[in-house]
Coordinates of C-alpha atoms in Angstrom, one line a residue:
M15 CA -7.9 -109.6 -49.3
I16 CA -11.2 -110.6 -50.7
T17 CA -9.5 -113.8 -52.3
H18 CA -8.6 -115.1 -49.0
I19 CA -12.0 -115.6 -47.3
D20 CA -12.0 -118.0 -44.4
W21 CA -15.5 -119.4 -44.8
E22 CA -15.6 -120.9 -41.4
Q23 CA -15.2 -117.4 -39.8
F24 CA -17.4 -115.7 -42.3
H25 CA -20.5 -114.0 -40.7
F26 CA -22.5 -110.9 -40.5
L27 CA -22.1 -108.4 -38.1
R28 CA -25.6 -106.6 -38.4
P29 CA -27.8 -109.6 -39.6
H30 CA -30.9 -107.6 -38.8
A31 CA -30.4 -105.7 -41.9
F32 CA -31.6 -108.4 -43.9
Y33 CA -35.0 -107.2 -42.8
L34 CA -34.7 -104.7 -45.6
F35 CA -35.5 -107.3 -48.2
I36 CA -39.3 -106.9 -47.0
P37 CA -39.6 -103.5 -48.3
V38 CA -37.6 -104.4 -51.6
A39 CA -40.1 -107.2 -52.3
I40 CA -42.9 -104.8 -51.6
V41 CA -41.5 -102.2 -54.3
T42 CA -40.8 -104.8 -56.7
V43 CA -44.3 -106.1 -56.7
L44 CA -45.9 -102.7 -56.9
L45 CA -43.4 -102.2 -59.9
L46 CA -44.6 -105.3 -61.7
A47 CA -48.3 -104.6 -61.2
G48 CA -47.9 -100.7 -62.1
N49 CA -46.2 -101.5 -65.6
R50 CA -48.6 -104.3 -66.7
E51 CA -50.1 -103.4 -70.1
H52 CA -53.8 -102.7 -70.1
K53 CA -55.3 -104.0 -73.4
R54 CA -58.8 -103.5 -72.7
W55 CA -59.0 -100.0 -73.7
K56 CA -57.0 -100.5 -76.8
Q57 CA -60.2 -102.7 -78.3
L58 CA -61.9 -99.4 -78.6
I59 CA -59.8 -98.3 -81.6
Q60 CA -60.0 -100.1 -85.1
P61 CA -57.4 -102.6 -85.5
V62 CA -56.3 -101.1 -88.9
L63 CA -55.3 -97.8 -86.8
R64 CA -53.7 -99.6 -84.0
P65 CA -50.3 -99.9 -85.7
F66 CA -50.3 -96.2 -86.2
M67 CA -51.6 -95.4 -82.8
F68 CA -49.2 -97.4 -80.5
T69 CA -45.7 -98.3 -80.8
R70 CA -44.4 -101.9 -79.6
N71 CA -42.8 -101.7 -76.3
N72 CA -39.3 -103.3 -75.7
P73 CA -39.7 -105.6 -72.8
W74 CA -36.1 -105.0 -71.8
A75 CA -37.0 -101.3 -70.9
I76 CA -38.7 -102.6 -67.9
V77 CA -37.1 -105.7 -67.0
L78 CA -33.5 -104.1 -67.1
P79 CA -34.1 -101.5 -64.8
L80 CA -35.9 -103.7 -62.4
L81 CA -33.3 -106.3 -62.4
L82 CA -30.6 -103.9 -61.8
F83 CA -32.8 -102.4 -59.1
L84 CA -33.0 -105.8 -57.4
I85 CA -29.2 -106.6 -57.8
A86 CA -28.1 -102.9 -56.4
S87 CA -30.7 -103.3 -53.4
A88 CA -29.5 -106.7 -52.5
T89 CA -25.8 -105.9 -52.6
G90 CA -26.4 -102.7 -50.6
I91 CA -28.3 -104.6 -47.9
C92 CA -25.5 -107.1 -47.6
S93 CA -23.0 -104.5 -47.2
L94 CA -25.1 -102.9 -44.6
A95 CA -25.1 -106.3 -42.8
G96 CA -21.4 -106.3 -42.4
P97 CA -19.7 -109.3 -44.0
A98 CA -16.6 -110.3 -41.9
W99 CA -14.3 -113.3 -41.8
E100 CA -11.2 -112.0 -39.8
K101 CA -10.2 -110.1 -36.8
K102 CA -8.7 -106.6 -36.7
K103 CA -5.1 -106.3 -36.2
I104 CA -5.2 -104.0 -33.1
P105 CA -2.1 -103.0 -31.4
G106 CA -2.0 -103.7 -27.7
Q107 CA -1.6 -101.0 -25.2
K108 CA 2.1 -101.1 -23.6
I109 CA 1.9 -101.4 -19.7
E110 CA 4.7 -101.7 -17.1
A111 CA 5.3 -104.4 -14.5
V112 CA 6.0 -103.9 -11.0
V113 CA 7.9 -105.7 -8.3
L114 CA 6.6 -106.4 -4.7
I115 CA 9.2 -107.1 -2.2
A116 CA 7.8 -109.3 0.8
L117 CA 10.1 -109.6 3.7
D118 CA 9.9 -112.1 6.3
C119 CA 10.1 -110.6 9.9
S120 CA 9.5 -113.7 12.1
R121 CA 11.6 -114.6 15.0
S122 CA 13.5 -117.3 12.8
M123 CA 14.8 -114.4 10.9
L124 CA 17.0 -113.3 13.9
A125 CA 19.2 -116.6 13.6
S126 CA 22.8 -116.0 13.3
D127 CA 23.7 -118.7 10.7
I128 CA 24.2 -115.8 8.4
Q129 CA 26.0 -112.8 10.0
P130 CA 24.8 -110.6 11.5
N131 CA 21.7 -112.3 11.3
R132 CA 19.0 -113.5 8.6
L133 CA 16.9 -110.2 8.9
E134 CA 19.7 -107.7 8.8
R135 CA 21.2 -109.6 6.0
A136 CA 17.8 -109.4 4.0
K137 CA 17.9 -105.5 4.5
F138 CA 21.3 -105.5 2.9
K139 CA 19.9 -107.6 0.0
I140 CA 17.1 -105.2 -0.3
S141 CA 19.4 -102.2 -0.7
D142 CA 21.5 -104.5 -3.2
F143 CA 18.6 -105.3 -5.1
L144 CA 17.3 -101.7 -5.4
D145 CA 20.8 -100.7 -6.6
A146 CA 20.8 -103.2 -9.5
N147 CA 18.1 -101.0 -11.0
P148 CA 15.1 -103.4 -11.6
R149 CA 13.7 -100.4 -13.3
A150 CA 10.2 -101.5 -12.3
R151 CA 8.1 -99.7 -9.5
A152 CA 8.5 -101.4 -6.2
G153 CA 6.2 -102.1 -3.2
L154 CA 7.0 -103.3 0.2
I155 CA 5.3 -105.7 2.6
A156 CA 6.4 -107.1 6.1
F157 CA 4.9 -110.2 7.4
A158 CA 5.2 -112.5 10.5
G159 CA 2.2 -113.8 12.0
T160 CA 0.3 -110.9 10.1
A161 CA 1.2 -109.3 6.8
H162 CA 1.3 -105.5 6.6
P163 CA 1.8 -103.2 3.5
V164 CA 4.8 -100.8 4.2
L165 CA 4.8 -98.9 1.0
P166 CA 2.6 -98.8 -2.2
F167 CA 4.3 -99.1 -5.6
T168 CA 6.7 -96.4 -6.1
P169 CA 9.7 -95.5 -8.2
D170 CA 11.5 -93.8 -5.3
Y171 CA 14.0 -96.4 -4.2
K172 CA 15.5 -94.3 -1.6
L173 CA 12.1 -94.2 0.2
I174 CA 12.0 -98.0 0.1
K175 CA 15.5 -98.4 1.5
H176 CA 14.6 -96.0 4.4
H177 CA 11.5 -98.0 5.4
A178 CA 13.3 -101.3 4.9
V179 CA 16.0 -100.4 7.5
S180 CA 13.3 -99.9 10.1
L181 CA 11.7 -103.3 9.8
T182 CA 12.5 -105.6 12.7
N183 CA 11.0 -108.6 14.6
R184 CA 9.8 -106.4 17.5
I185 CA 7.3 -104.2 15.5
M186 CA 5.3 -107.1 14.3
P187 CA 2.3 -107.4 16.4
V188 CA 1.7 -111.1 16.1
A189 CA 4.4 -113.8 16.2
G190 CA 4.6 -116.6 13.7
S191 CA 4.9 -117.0 9.7
N192 CA 1.6 -116.6 8.0
L193 CA 2.3 -117.2 4.3
P194 CA -1.4 -117.7 3.2
L195 CA -2.1 -114.0 4.6
L196 CA 0.9 -112.6 3.0
L197 CA -0.2 -114.0 -0.5
Q198 CA -3.8 -112.7 0.2
V199 CA -2.4 -109.0 0.9
A200 CA 0.0 -109.2 -2.0
D201 CA -2.9 -110.3 -4.4
T202 CA -5.0 -107.3 -3.1
M203 CA -2.2 -105.0 -3.9
L204 CA -1.5 -106.6 -7.4
K205 CA -5.2 -106.6 -8.3
S206 CA -4.9 -103.3 -10.2
I207 CA -1.7 -104.3 -11.9
Q208 CA -2.4 -105.6 -15.4
A209 CA 1.0 -106.4 -16.4
P210 CA 2.6 -109.8 -15.3
S211 CA 4.6 -108.8 -12.3
T212 CA 7.0 -110.2 -9.8
I213 CA 6.6 -111.2 -6.2
L214 CA 10.1 -111.2 -4.4
L215 CA 9.7 -113.3 -1.3
M216 CA 12.6 -112.9 1.0
T217 CA 12.2 -115.7 3.8
D218 CA 14.4 -118.4 5.4
E219 CA 12.3 -121.4 5.4
L220 CA 9.2 -122.9 3.5
T221 CA 7.3 -126.0 4.7
N222 CA 5.4 -128.6 2.6
D223 CA 2.1 -126.4 2.8
D224 CA 4.0 -123.1 2.1
A225 CA 5.2 -124.8 -1.3
A226 CA 1.7 -126.0 -2.0
R227 CA 0.1 -122.5 -1.6
L228 CA 3.0 -120.8 -3.7
S229 CA 2.4 -123.2 -6.4
Q230 CA -1.3 -122.9 -6.4
F231 CA -1.1 -119.0 -6.1
S232 CA 1.4 -118.9 -9.2
R233 CA -1.0 -121.2 -11.2
N234 CA -4.2 -118.9 -10.6
S235 CA -2.1 -115.7 -11.2
I236 CA -0.2 -114.1 -14.1
H237 CA 2.6 -112.8 -11.9
H238 CA 5.9 -114.6 -11.1
I239 CA 7.2 -115.4 -7.8
E240 CA 11.1 -114.9 -7.1
V241 CA 12.3 -116.7 -3.7
L242 CA 15.3 -115.8 -1.9
L243 CA 16.3 -118.0 0.7
L244 CA 17.9 -116.6 3.5
S245 CA 19.4 -119.5 5.4
T246 CA 22.1 -122.1 5.3
P247 CA 21.6 -125.9 4.5
N248 CA 22.4 -126.7 8.2
G249 CA 20.3 -124.2 9.7
A250 CA 20.6 -122.6 13.2
T251 CA 18.5 -122.4 16.4
V252 CA 15.8 -119.8 16.8
P253 CA 16.4 -117.2 19.4
G254 CA 14.3 -117.6 22.4
H255 CA 13.4 -121.4 21.1
P256 CA 16.6 -123.3 21.8
H257 CA 15.0 -126.7 20.8
V258 CA 13.8 -125.4 17.5
R259 CA 16.1 -125.4 14.4
S260 CA 15.2 -123.4 11.3
A261 CA 16.9 -124.6 8.1
Q262 CA 16.1 -125.5 4.3
N263 CA 14.2 -128.4 3.3
A264 CA 15.8 -129.9 0.4
I265 CA 12.7 -131.8 -0.7
V266 CA 10.5 -128.9 -0.6
L267 CA 12.9 -126.9 -2.8
A268 CA 13.3 -129.6 -5.3
N269 CA 9.5 -129.5 -5.7
L270 CA 9.2 -125.8 -6.0
R271 CA 12.0 -126.0 -8.6
Q272 CA 9.8 -128.0 -11.1
D273 CA 7.3 -125.1 -11.2
T274 CA 8.3 -122.6 -13.9
S275 CA 6.4 -119.8 -12.5
I276 CA 8.5 -120.0 -9.4
T277 CA 12.4 -119.3 -9.3
I278 CA 14.4 -119.9 -6.3
T279 CA 17.6 -118.0 -5.9
P280 CA 20.1 -119.2 -3.4
L281 CA 21.9 -116.7 -1.3
T282 CA 25.5 -115.5 -2.2
L283 CA 27.9 -113.4 -0.5
D284 CA 28.2 -111.0 -3.2
T285 CA 25.3 -109.2 -5.2
T286 CA 25.2 -112.0 -7.7
D287 CA 22.0 -113.4 -6.3
V288 CA 19.8 -110.0 -6.3
G289 CA 21.5 -108.8 -9.5
S290 CA 20.0 -111.7 -11.5
I291 CA 16.6 -111.2 -10.1
A292 CA 16.9 -107.4 -11.0
A293 CA 18.0 -108.4 -14.5
R294 CA 15.1 -110.7 -15.0
I295 CA 12.5 -108.0 -13.7
S296 CA 14.2 -105.4 -16.0
K297 CA 14.2 -107.8 -18.9
K298 CA 10.6 -108.2 -18.8
L299 CA 9.4 -104.6 -17.6
V300 CA 7.1 -103.6 -20.5
F301 CA 4.4 -106.0 -21.5
Q302 CA 2.0 -105.8 -24.5
K303 CA -1.6 -105.8 -23.2
D304 CA -3.9 -108.0 -25.4
T305 CA -7.3 -106.1 -26.3
T306 CA -10.5 -107.8 -25.3
K307 CA -12.0 -109.4 -28.6
D308 CA -15.6 -108.7 -29.1
D309 CA -18.0 -108.3 -32.2
K310 CA -16.7 -104.7 -32.8
D311 CA -13.0 -106.2 -33.3
W312 CA -14.0 -108.0 -36.6
D313 CA -13.0 -106.5 -39.8
D314 CA -16.0 -105.0 -41.6
Q315 CA -15.6 -105.8 -45.4
G316 CA -19.1 -104.6 -46.3
W317 CA -17.4 -101.3 -48.0
L318 CA -16.2 -103.6 -50.8
L319 CA -20.1 -104.2 -51.9
L320 CA -20.4 -100.4 -52.4
F321 CA -18.4 -100.1 -55.6
P322 CA -20.9 -102.4 -57.6
V323 CA -23.8 -100.4 -56.0
L324 CA -22.4 -97.0 -57.0
A325 CA -21.6 -98.4 -60.6
I326 CA -25.4 -99.5 -60.9
T327 CA -26.6 -96.2 -59.3
L328 CA -24.9 -94.3 -62.2
F329 CA -27.7 -95.6 -64.7
S330 CA -30.4 -94.0 -62.4
F331 CA -29.6 -90.6 -64.4
R332 CA -30.7 -92.1 -67.7
K333 CA -34.0 -91.7 -69.1
G334 CA -36.5 -94.2 -68.0
W335 CA -34.3 -95.4 -65.0
V336 CA -36.1 -93.4 -62.3
I337 CA -36.8 -96.7 -60.6
Q338 CA -33.8 -96.2 -58.2
W339 CA -35.4 -93.2 -56.5
C340 CA -38.0 -95.2 -54.7
W341 CA -35.4 -95.8 -52.3
L342 CA -35.4 -92.4 -51.2
P343 CA -38.7 -92.4 -48.8
I344 CA -37.3 -95.5 -47.1
T345 CA -33.9 -94.4 -46.7
G346 CA -35.3 -91.3 -45.3
C347 CA -37.5 -93.3 -42.4
L348 CA -34.3 -95.2 -41.8
L349 CA -32.1 -92.1 -41.1
T350 CA -34.9 -90.5 -38.8
S351 CA -33.8 -92.8 -36.2
C352 CA -30.1 -92.0 -36.3
G353 CA -28.7 -90.6 -33.1
L354 CA -27.7 -91.1 -29.4
K355 CA -31.5 -91.7 -28.4
S356 CA -31.9 -94.5 -30.9
K357 CA -32.2 -98.1 -29.8
H358 CA -28.9 -98.9 -31.4
P359 CA -26.6 -95.8 -31.6
D360 CA -23.7 -98.1 -32.2
W361 CA -25.2 -98.7 -35.6
W362 CA -24.4 -94.8 -36.5
Y363 CA -21.8 -93.7 -34.2
S364 CA -18.5 -95.2 -32.6
R365 CA -18.3 -95.3 -29.1
D366 CA -15.8 -92.6 -28.6
Y367 CA -17.9 -90.2 -31.0
Q368 CA -21.0 -91.0 -28.8
G369 CA -19.0 -90.1 -25.6
Q370 CA -17.7 -86.9 -27.4
L371 CA -21.2 -85.9 -28.2
L372 CA -22.4 -86.3 -24.6
A373 CA -19.1 -84.4 -23.2
N374 CA -20.2 -81.6 -25.6
Q375 CA -23.4 -81.5 -23.8
Q376 CA -21.7 -81.7 -20.6
Q377 CA -23.1 -84.9 -19.7
Y378 CA -19.8 -86.2 -18.4
T379 CA -20.8 -89.2 -16.3
E380 CA -22.8 -90.6 -19.4
A381 CA -19.9 -90.0 -21.5
A382 CA -17.4 -91.8 -19.2
D383 CA -19.5 -94.9 -19.7
R384 CA -19.6 -94.6 -23.4
F385 CA -15.6 -93.8 -24.2
E386 CA -13.6 -96.8 -24.8
Q387 CA -10.1 -95.1 -24.8
D388 CA -9.0 -94.9 -21.1
N389 CA -7.6 -91.3 -21.4
R390 CA -10.9 -90.0 -22.6
K391 CA -12.8 -91.9 -20.0
A392 CA -10.5 -90.5 -17.4
V393 CA -11.1 -87.2 -18.8
A394 CA -14.7 -87.5 -18.5
F395 CA -14.7 -88.6 -14.9
Y396 CA -12.4 -85.7 -14.1
K397 CA -14.7 -83.3 -15.5
A398 CA -17.6 -85.2 -13.8
G399 CA -15.9 -84.9 -10.3
N400 CA -15.1 -88.4 -9.8
F401 CA -11.3 -87.8 -9.2
N402 CA -10.6 -91.4 -7.7
A403 CA -11.7 -93.0 -11.0
A404 CA -9.9 -90.5 -13.1
A405 CA -6.7 -90.9 -10.9
D406 CA -7.0 -94.8 -11.2
L407 CA -7.3 -94.7 -15.1
W408 CA -4.4 -92.2 -15.5
S409 CA -2.0 -94.7 -13.5
L410 CA -2.5 -97.1 -16.2
D411 CA -0.8 -95.1 -18.7
S412 CA 2.8 -94.4 -18.4
S413 CA 3.2 -91.2 -20.4
G414 CA 4.2 -88.0 -19.0
A415 CA 0.8 -86.3 -19.5
A416 CA -1.1 -89.0 -17.9
S417 CA 1.1 -88.8 -14.8
Y418 CA 0.6 -84.8 -15.0
N419 CA -3.2 -85.4 -15.1
R420 CA -3.1 -87.8 -12.3
G421 CA -1.6 -85.4 -10.1
L422 CA -4.2 -82.8 -10.8
A423 CA -6.8 -85.4 -9.7
L424 CA -4.8 -86.4 -6.5
V425 CA -4.7 -82.3 -5.7
H426 CA -8.4 -82.4 -5.7
L427 CA -8.5 -85.7 -3.5
G428 CA -6.2 -83.6 -0.9
R429 CA -3.4 -86.2 -1.4
Y430 CA -0.8 -83.6 -1.9
N431 CA 2.4 -85.7 -1.2
E432 CA 1.1 -88.2 -4.1
A433 CA 0.5 -85.3 -6.2
R434 CA 3.9 -84.1 -5.9
L435 CA 5.3 -87.3 -6.7
A436 CA 3.1 -87.7 -9.8
F437 CA 4.1 -84.1 -10.9
G438 CA 7.8 -85.3 -10.7
I439 CA 7.4 -88.3 -12.7
A440 CA 5.6 -86.2 -15.4
S441 CA 8.6 -83.8 -15.5
D442 CA 11.2 -86.6 -15.8
R443 CA 8.9 -88.4 -18.5
D444 CA 8.2 -85.4 -20.7
P445 CA 10.5 -82.3 -20.2
S446 CA 8.1 -80.1 -22.0
L447 CA 5.6 -80.3 -19.1
Q448 CA 8.1 -78.8 -16.6
D449 CA 6.5 -75.1 -16.7
K450 CA 3.1 -76.6 -16.2
V451 CA 4.6 -78.9 -13.5
H452 CA 6.0 -75.9 -11.8
H453 CA 2.7 -73.9 -11.9
S454 CA 0.9 -76.9 -10.5
L455 CA 3.3 -77.6 -7.7
A456 CA 2.9 -73.8 -6.5
R457 CA -0.8 -74.3 -6.6
T458 CA -0.4 -77.6 -4.8
Q459 CA 1.6 -75.8 -2.0
K460 CA -0.9 -73.0 -1.6
A461 CA -4.0 -75.6 -1.3
Q462 CA -2.0 -77.5 1.3
Q463 CA -1.4 -74.3 3.4
R464 CA -4.9 -73.4 3.1
A465 CA -5.9 -76.9 4.6
D466 CA -3.1 -76.8 7.1
S467 CA -4.5 -73.2 8.3
V468 CA -8.0 -74.6 8.4
L469 CA -6.7 -77.5 10.6
Q470 CA -4.8 -75.2 13.0
L471 CA -7.9 -73.0 13.4
S472 CA -10.1 -76.0 14.2
T473 CA -7.6 -77.3 16.7
T474 CA -7.1 -73.8 18.4
S475 CA -11.1 -73.4 18.5
T476 CA -11.1 -76.8 20.3
S477 CA -8.4 -75.9 22.7
K478 CA -10.2 -72.6 23.3
N479 CA -13.6 -74.2 23.9
A480 CA -12.0 -76.6 26.3
K481 CA -10.6 -73.8 28.2
D482 CA -13.9 -72.0 28.4
L483 CA -15.4 -75.1 29.7
K484 CA -12.9 -75.6 32.5
E485 CA -13.4 -72.0 33.6
D486 CA -17.3 -72.7 33.6
K487 CA -17.1 -75.6 35.8
E488 CA -14.8 -73.7 38.3
K489 CA -17.2 -70.9 38.4
E490 CA -20.2 -73.4 39.1
K491 CA -17.9 -74.7 42.2
Q492 CA -17.5 -71.5 43.8
D493 CA -21.3 -70.7 43.5
S494 CA -22.7 -71.8 46.9
L495 CA -26.2 -72.2 45.3
K496 CA -25.0 -74.7 42.9
T497 CA -22.6 -76.7 44.9
H498 CA -25.4 -79.0 46.1
K499 CA -27.4 -78.9 42.8
P500 CA -28.5 -82.6 42.3
E501 CA -27.5 -84.4 39.1
G502 CA -30.4 -85.8 36.8
K503 CA -30.3 -89.3 35.9
D504 CA -30.5 -88.6 32.0
E505 CA -27.8 -86.2 32.3
Q506 CA -25.6 -88.8 34.0
L507 CA -26.5 -91.5 31.5
S508 CA -25.5 -89.3 28.7
S509 CA -22.3 -88.5 30.3
D510 CA -21.4 -92.3 30.8
T511 CA -22.5 -92.9 27.2
R512 CA -20.2 -90.2 25.8
V513 CA -17.2 -91.6 27.8
K514 CA -17.6 -95.3 27.7
K515 CA -19.5 -96.1 24.5
L516 CA -17.1 -94.2 22.1
P517 CA -15.8 -96.4 19.5
R518 CA -11.8 -97.1 19.6
F519 CA -11.5 -97.1 15.9
G520 CA -13.3 -95.0 13.0
N521 CA -14.2 -96.2 9.7
R522 CA -11.9 -94.7 7.3
A523 CA -12.6 -97.1 4.5
T524 CA -15.6 -94.9 3.5
D525 CA -13.8 -91.7 3.5
E526 CA -13.8 -89.8 0.1
V527 CA -11.0 -87.5 0.5
A528 CA -8.0 -88.4 2.7
S529 CA -6.9 -84.9 3.4
D530 CA -4.8 -83.6 6.1
I531 CA -8.0 -82.3 7.8
H532 CA -9.5 -85.6 7.9
R533 CA -6.6 -87.1 9.4
G534 CA -6.4 -84.5 11.9
K535 CA -10.1 -85.0 13.0
E536 CA -9.4 -89.0 13.3
A537 CA -6.9 -88.7 15.7
K538 CA -9.2 -89.2 18.8
W539 CA -7.4 -91.7 20.8
P540 CA -4.2 -90.7 22.4
P541 CA -0.8 -92.1 21.8
K542 CA 1.2 -94.3 24.2
D543 CA 3.3 -91.5 25.3
V544 CA 0.6 -89.2 26.5
N545 CA 0.0 -88.9 30.4
Q546 CA -3.3 -90.6 30.7
Q547 CA -3.8 -89.0 34.5
E548 CA -3.4 -85.6 33.1
Q549 CA -6.6 -83.6 34.2
K550 CA -6.3 -80.9 31.8
P551 CA -7.4 -81.8 28.3
P552 CA -4.6 -82.1 26.1
D553 CA -4.2 -79.7 22.9
A554 CA -5.2 -81.4 20.0
T555 CA -2.4 -80.1 18.0
K556 CA 0.0 -81.8 20.3
I557 CA -1.6 -85.1 20.2
I558 CA -1.4 -85.1 16.4
M559 CA 2.1 -84.1 16.6
Q560 CA 3.2 -86.7 19.2
Q561 CA 1.7 -89.4 16.9
V562 CA 4.4 -88.9 14.4
A563 CA 7.5 -90.7 16.3
A564 CA 10.9 -89.7 15.6
D565 CA 11.7 -93.5 15.2
P566 CA 10.2 -94.7 12.1
A567 CA 10.2 -98.3 13.6
E568 CA 8.0 -97.1 16.5
F569 CA 5.6 -95.5 13.9
L570 CA 5.5 -98.8 11.9
H571 CA 4.9 -100.7 14.9
R572 CA 1.8 -98.7 16.1
R573 CA 0.5 -98.6 12.6
F574 CA 0.8 -102.5 12.3
E575 CA -0.8 -102.9 15.8
L576 CA -3.7 -100.5 14.6
Q577 CA -4.3 -102.6 11.5
Q578 CA -4.0 -105.8 13.4
K579 CA -6.8 -104.7 15.7
R580 CA -9.0 -103.6 12.8
Y581 CA -8.5 -106.2 10.1
Y582 CA -7.0 -109.4 11.8
K583 CA -9.3 -109.8 15.0
H584 CA -10.4 -113.4 14.2
I585 CA -7.3 -114.6 12.6
P586 CA -6.3 -117.5 14.6
K587 CA -2.7 -117.6 15.8
S588 CA -0.1 -119.7 14.2
K589 CA 1.2 -122.7 15.8
Q590 CA 4.4 -121.8 14.9
T591 CA 5.4 -119.1 16.9
W592 CA 8.9 -118.2 15.5

C-alpha cells in the first residue's frame, strides 16, 4: 500500500492545511524563550552555596519534548493536508440501454418489389423484432418529410406493435425523406439515456448525403446505429412517380460498412435479420456507468500518519511533558468553524451527510443540491414538491423501489397512466412491493376519478352557461325596446377580437402538470368531423370525446399535423417528394 507510491501522482488534497505551520512556529519560539535560563539573579548568592542551592538541568529535559512536539505537529499537519497518489476504485452504476425504432413512411416505401410492399413488410419485421425479445425498452418514431415520435421508451411491446400497425404513408403531413430531422428528433429522445443504446433505422434507400450524416451522428454519439434495408438491389418504381426508381446504392452501403458504429443488415425472408439485431441489443443491455472523476475520488492516505502522532501523544502524560497541551487552544479555535455554515463544509462533512442535515431541518431544496446519490437526491426533490425532477432521477434506476417511487411522483403530476405502468414494473421487479403497489393503484384510481368529476362539472357548467346565454339573447330579441338598440364601437371591437384574434394553438411546453383536466381545457379548436355551420354551441364534453378517433391512424394523422404546424413551420420541403 504505502510501499507502492506513485510519486508522479503524489499530491495533497488540502494544501491549505500547511498554514498551520505558522502557529506551530510561534509556539516553538515562545517555548524556547520561556525556557531560557536566567543567570542574573543567581549572582546574588555566594558561589560556595550555589552548588547546594541549584541542581544542574538536563538539557534533554527541554530539547526532547520540544523536538517530539515539532515532529508530532508536522506529521499531524501533513495528515490533515491529505496526501494522495491513487484514485479510489468506485464501482460504476449499472444502467440499461434502450432501442429506438425509426420507421421510414415515405412514398417510396410503398414500392412492391418486396411483397406486399416495403412498408407492410417493415411492420412485420417490427413485430418479429419485438418477438425476438431484445429485452430493452423500445421507442418508436415515424418519419418522412418530418419526423414524429409515436411512443416513448416503454417495455410494453404489445403497445408498440399496436401503434406500428397504424403507420401508413397517408398519415404523414409532409412528403419526402428527411433523415437530418429524424436524427435530430432521435438525439432529443436519447438525450436523457446515459447508456450506449441502439437506433434501429428501417428504410429502403440511403443517399451519399444520408450516409455522411449517419457517420457524423455515430461519431458524435455513444449510440450504435442498426440499419435494416427494405429494398432489393434492382429496386422498383415509386407509386405516383413512374419515372423514379428506388433501389439500393452499392457504393453508399460499402462506405457505411466501414464504419464500426453502424451495422447494415440485409433483409431476409425469415426472422434471421431482426433476430440477429435483437441478439446484439440483448447482449449489450446492461452497461457499467463510469463515475465522474474529481478531487474527491482520490484515496486520502493521511490516516497512515496518525499512528506516529498517537504514539508521540502517549508521552504527553509523563511528568514534564505538558508541552503538547499547547495545541488545545489552537484546536478549539479551529473546531469552532466546523459546520454547514462554514466556508468549507466539505472539510468536515461529506456531501451526503450535509444533505441529510439539511433534510432534517426540512430544507429539502438545499438538501437536494448537496446530495450526491441519485436516490437521496430524488427523495429530497420529492419532499420539496419538485416531482418532475424526482421522477426523472428515479427513471435512471432500474430497481423496483425506484419504479414504485417514480409512480408516486407521476401521480402527483397527474400522469396516471404512466404511474400505473411504473407501479406494474415495480411489482414485476420486486414482488415484495405488491401490497404497496395494490394500495397505490387504488389511490391512483380515486385521484383520477376525482379529476374526471371536476372535468365533468366544469364542462357541464360551461354548457349551462352557453344555454343561459342563448336564452338571454332570445329574450332580448323579443323585447321591442331593445330591438333597435345600437351597438357601441367598443363592444363590436371586443367581439371581433374575441373571434378573430384567438390563437390557434396553445403553448403546452410550459405546463407543469399535464393532467386530464388541463388536456380537457386545451381542446378549444374543434376537430374535422364537427359541423362548423351549427349555430348552437357544441357541448365541450362531446368535442373532447370526438377528438379520440376510433381509427388509431386517424388519431396519429391529426397529431402529426398538429406537430407539423407547431414545430415544423419553417422547415423547407424536400426536393425528393417520395
